[in-house]
Amino acid sequence: LRMIPRKLFQHQFPDLKYSRFVLSSSLRIAMGYYFLFNVFIVLAQATEVLGIFYDVLAIQFIQQLDDIAFDLAKRDVLGKKMQRACTAKCYQTEFERRKLGRGKKLSIFLKTIYFL
């Protein structure tokens, strides 16, 4: 999120809301932590190595269902409206990498949250 500031986002996509972008990015981060938490629970309750493997594989598959649905929509399997939505300019834009030295307090806060 700190790589894509509000001004740059609003300049490239004036019709999109930055708050929705932040919310979707935060939810993806939360999903990652939820996946790690689930893996920890599976490991703590497992009795066999093969059971661990199958449980983690199932969790990973469920985690990737949204990516699979997105790819299907891009290929026009789910309809033209979904294809237009998934091939919009905002999904194909790459932003320049920014240096992380700006905003030292924010940088420390975000690193702390990341490593929790």
PDB file of C-alpha atoms in Angstrom:
ATOM      1  CA  LEU A   1       0.000   0.000   0.000  1.00  0.00           C
ATOM      2  CA  ARG A   2       2.817   2.401   0.651  1.00  0.00           C
ATOM      3  CA  MET A   3       4.145   1.682  -2.840  1.00  0.00           C
ATOM      4  CA  ILE A   4       0.950   3.118  -4.364  1.00  0.00           C
ATOM      5  CA  PRO A   5       0.106   6.469  -2.752  1.00  0.00           C
ATOM      6  CA  ARG A   6      -3.341   8.006  -2.921  1.00  0.00           C
ATOM      7  CA  LYS A   7      -2.367  10.795  -5.330  1.00  0.00           C
ATOM      8  CA  LEU A   8      -0.805   8.440  -7.861  1.00  0.00           C
ATOM      9  CA  PHE A   9      -3.754   6.042  -7.668  1.00  0.00           C
ATOM     10  CA  GLN A  10      -6.284   8.831  -8.134  1.00  0.00           C
ATOM     11  CA  HIS A  11      -4.254  10.279 -11.009  1.00  0.00           C
ATOM     12  CA  GLN A  12      -4.224   6.986 -12.925  1.00  0.00           C
ATOM     13  CA  PHE A  13      -7.767   5.887 -11.996  1.00  0.00           C
ATOM     14  CA  PRO A  14      -9.937   8.947 -11.296  1.00  0.00           C
ATOM     15  CA  ASP A  15     -13.149   6.884 -11.426  1.00  0.00           C
ATOM     16  CA  LEU A  16     -12.029   4.364  -8.763  1.00  0.00           C
ATOM     17  CA  LYS A  17     -12.035   4.898  -4.998  1.00  0.00           C
ATOM     18  CA  TYR A  18      -8.749   4.610  -3.124  1.00  0.00           C
ATOM     19  CA  SER A  19     -10.548   3.404  -0.006  1.00  0.00           C
ATOM     20  CA  ARG A  20     -11.824   0.331  -1.878  1.00  0.00           C
ATOM     21  CA  PHE A  21      -8.313  -0.353  -3.121  1.00  0.00           C
ATOM     22  CA  VAL A  22      -6.981  -0.167   0.444  1.00  0.00           C
ATOM     23  CA  LEU A  23      -9.798  -2.404   1.690  1.00  0.00           C
ATOM     24  CA  SER A  24      -9.184  -5.059  -0.964  1.00  0.00           C
ATOM     25  CA  SER A  25      -5.428  -5.010  -0.316  1.00  0.00           C
ATOM     26  CA  SER A  26      -5.987  -5.282   3.423  1.00  0.00           C
ATOM     27  CA  LEU A  27      -8.357  -8.212   2.937  1.00  0.00           C
ATOM     28  CA  ARG A  28      -5.742 -10.038   0.844  1.00  0.00           C
ATOM     29  CA  ILE A  29      -3.184  -9.508   3.608  1.00  0.00           C
ATOM     30  CA  ALA A  30      -5.713 -10.753   6.169  1.00  0.00           C
ATOM     31  CA  MET A  31      -6.373 -13.829   4.022  1.00  0.00           C
ATOM     32  CA  GLY A  32      -2.652 -14.581   4.063  1.00  0.00           C
ATOM     33  CA  TYR A  33      -2.550 -14.381   7.853  1.00  0.00           C
ATOM     34  CA  TYR A  34      -5.707 -16.487   8.077  1.00  0.00           C
ATOM     35  CA  PHE A  35      -4.034 -19.124   5.894  1.00  0.00           C
ATOM     36  CA  LEU A  36      -0.971 -19.165   8.158  1.00  0.00           C
ATOM     37  CA  PHE A  37      -3.211 -19.464  11.220  1.00  0.00           C
ATOM     38  CA  ASN A  38      -5.063 -22.403   9.635  1.00  0.00           C
ATOM     39  CA  VAL A  39      -1.793 -24.125   8.789  1.00  0.00           C
ATOM     40  CA  PHE A  40      -0.672 -23.695  12.392  1.00  0.00           C
ATOM     41  CA  ILE A  41      -3.923 -25.244  13.662  1.00  0.00           C
ATOM     42  CA  VAL A  42      -3.593 -28.151  11.208  1.00  0.00           C
ATOM     43  CA  LEU A  43      -0.009 -28.774  12.317  1.00  0.00           C
ATOM     44  CA  ALA A  44      -0.932 -28.597  15.994  1.00  0.00           C
ATOM     45  CA  GLN A  45      -3.766 -31.121  15.669  1.00  0.00           C
ATOM     46  CA  ALA A  46      -2.183 -33.519  13.186  1.00  0.00           C
ATOM     47  CA  THR A  47      -1.136 -37.024  14.072  1.00  0.00           C
ATOM     48  CA  GLU A  48       0.225 -38.165  10.692  1.00  0.00           C
ATOM     49  CA  VAL A  49       2.479 -36.528   8.131  1.00  0.00           C
ATOM     50  CA  LEU A  50       0.229 -37.548   5.244  1.00  0.00           C
ATOM     51  CA  GLY A  51      -2.776 -35.986   6.987  1.00  0.00           C
ATOM     52  CA  ILE A  52      -0.857 -32.710   7.322  1.00  0.00           C
ATOM     53  CA  PHE A  53      -0.033 -32.778   3.630  1.00  0.00           C
ATOM     54  CA  TYR A  54      -3.648 -33.333   2.562  1.00  0.00           C
ATOM     55  CA  ASP A  55      -5.032 -30.716   4.946  1.00  0.00           C
ATOM     56  CA  VAL A  56      -2.587 -28.027   3.831  1.00  0.00           C
ATOM     57  CA  LEU A  57      -3.240 -28.920   0.193  1.00  0.00           C
ATOM     58  CA  ALA A  58      -6.997 -28.515   0.720  1.00  0.00           C
ATOM     59  CA  ILE A  59      -6.531 -25.167   2.475  1.00  0.00           C
ATOM     60  CA  GLN A  60      -4.303 -23.950  -0.373  1.00  0.00           C
ATOM     61  CA  PHE A  61      -6.890 -24.997  -2.970  1.00  0.00           C
ATOM     62  CA  ILE A  62      -9.651 -23.102  -1.179  1.00  0.00           C
ATOM     63  CA  GLN A  63      -7.365 -20.069  -0.934  1.00  0.00           C
ATOM     64  CA  GLN A  64      -6.811 -20.106  -4.708  1.00  0.00           C
ATOM     65  CA  LEU A  65     -10.463 -20.420  -5.721  1.00  0.00           C
ATOM     66  CA  ASP A  66     -10.751 -16.654  -6.229  1.00  0.00           C
ATOM     67  CA  ASP A  67      -7.723 -16.665  -8.546  1.00  0.00           C
ATOM     68  CA  ILE A  68      -9.255 -19.524 -10.528  1.00  0.00           C
ATOM     69  CA  ALA A  69     -12.571 -17.675 -10.826  1.00  0.00           C
ATOM     70  CA  PHE A  70     -10.740 -14.524 -11.941  1.00  0.00           C
ATOM     71  CA  ASP A  71      -8.871 -16.457 -14.673  1.00  0.00           C
ATOM     72  CA  LEU A  72     -12.100 -18.082 -15.851  1.00  0.00           C
ATOM     73  CA  ALA A  73     -13.767 -14.690 -16.065  1.00  0.00           C
ATOM     74  CA  LYS A  74     -10.844 -13.306 -18.096  1.00  0.00           C
ATOM     75  CA  ARG A  75     -11.301 -16.172 -20.573  1.00  0.00           C
ATOM     76  CA  ASP A  76     -15.016 -15.368 -21.042  1.00  0.00           C
ATOM     77  CA  VAL A  77     -16.245 -18.534 -19.339  1.00  0.00           C
ATOM     78  CA  LEU A  78     -18.417 -16.587 -16.886  1.00  0.00           C
ATOM     79  CA  GLY A  79     -19.872 -14.119 -19.415  1.00  0.00           C
ATOM     80  CA  LYS A  80     -18.961 -10.951 -21.292  1.00  0.00           C
ATOM     81  CA  LYS A  81     -19.733  -8.613 -18.410  1.00  0.00           C
ATOM     82  CA  MET A  82     -17.336 -10.480 -16.106  1.00  0.00           C
ATOM     83  CA  GLN A  83     -14.701 -10.545 -18.848  1.00  0.00           C
ATOM     84  CA  ARG A  84     -14.915  -6.779 -19.313  1.00  0.00           C
ATOM     85  CA  ALA A  85     -14.665  -6.291 -15.556  1.00  0.00           C
ATOM     86  CA  CYS A  86     -11.599  -8.531 -15.242  1.00  0.00           C
ATOM     87  CA  THR A  87      -9.744  -7.083 -18.206  1.00  0.00           C
ATOM     88  CA  ALA A  88     -10.169  -3.483 -17.080  1.00  0.00           C
ATOM     89  CA  LYS A  89      -7.175  -1.172 -17.205  1.00  0.00           C
ATOM     90  CA  CYS A  90      -6.794  -1.161 -13.411  1.00  0.00           C
ATOM     91  CA  TYR A  91      -5.918  -4.885 -13.376  1.00  0.00           C
ATOM     92  CA  GLN A  92      -3.147  -4.491 -15.945  1.00  0.00           C
ATOM     93  CA  THR A  93      -1.391  -1.391 -14.630  1.00  0.00           C
ATOM     94  CA  GLU A  94       2.034  -1.623 -13.066  1.00  0.00           C
ATOM     95  CA  PHE A  95       3.169   1.118 -10.724  1.00  0.00           C
ATOM     96  CA  GLU A  96       6.734   2.323 -10.359  1.00  0.00           C
ATOM     97  CA  ARG A  97       8.615   1.021  -7.350  1.00  0.00           C
ATOM     98  CA  ARG A  98       9.187   3.696  -4.742  1.00  0.00           C
ATOM     99  CA  LYS A  99      11.922   3.878  -2.173  1.00  0.00           C
ATOM    100  CA  LEU A 100      10.831   2.843   1.295  1.00  0.00           C
ATOM    101  CA  GLY A 101      12.831   5.531   3.102  1.00  0.00           C
ATOM    102  CA  ARG A 102       9.957   8.006   3.131  1.00  0.00           C
ATOM    103  CA  GLY A 103       7.827   8.215   6.241  1.00  0.00           C
ATOM    104  CA  LYS A 104      10.048   6.475   8.775  1.00  0.00           C
ATOM    105  CA  LYS A 105       7.297   6.110  11.413  1.00  0.00           C
ATOM    106  CA  LEU A 106       4.880   4.619   8.905  1.00  0.00           C
ATOM    107  CA  SER A 107       7.591   2.288   7.631  1.00  0.00           C
ATOM    108  CA  ILE A 108       8.366   0.994  11.125  1.00  0.00           C
ATOM    109  CA  PHE A 109       4.658   0.525  11.860  1.00  0.00           C
ATOM    110  CA  LEU A 110       4.037  -1.426   8.652  1.00  0.00           C
ATOM    111  CA  LYS A 111       7.085  -3.645   9.192  1.00  0.00           C
ATOM    112  CA  THR A 112       5.902  -4.392  12.727  1.00  0.00           C
ATOM    113  CA  ILE A 113       2.431  -5.349  11.485  1.00  0.00           C
ATOM    114  CA  TYR A 114       3.928  -7.485   8.729  1.00  0.00           C
ATOM    115  CA  PHE A 115       6.166  -9.480  11.058  1.00  0.00           C
ATOM    116  CA  LEU A 116       3.471 -10.064  13.684  1.00  0.00           C
TER     117      LEU A 116
END
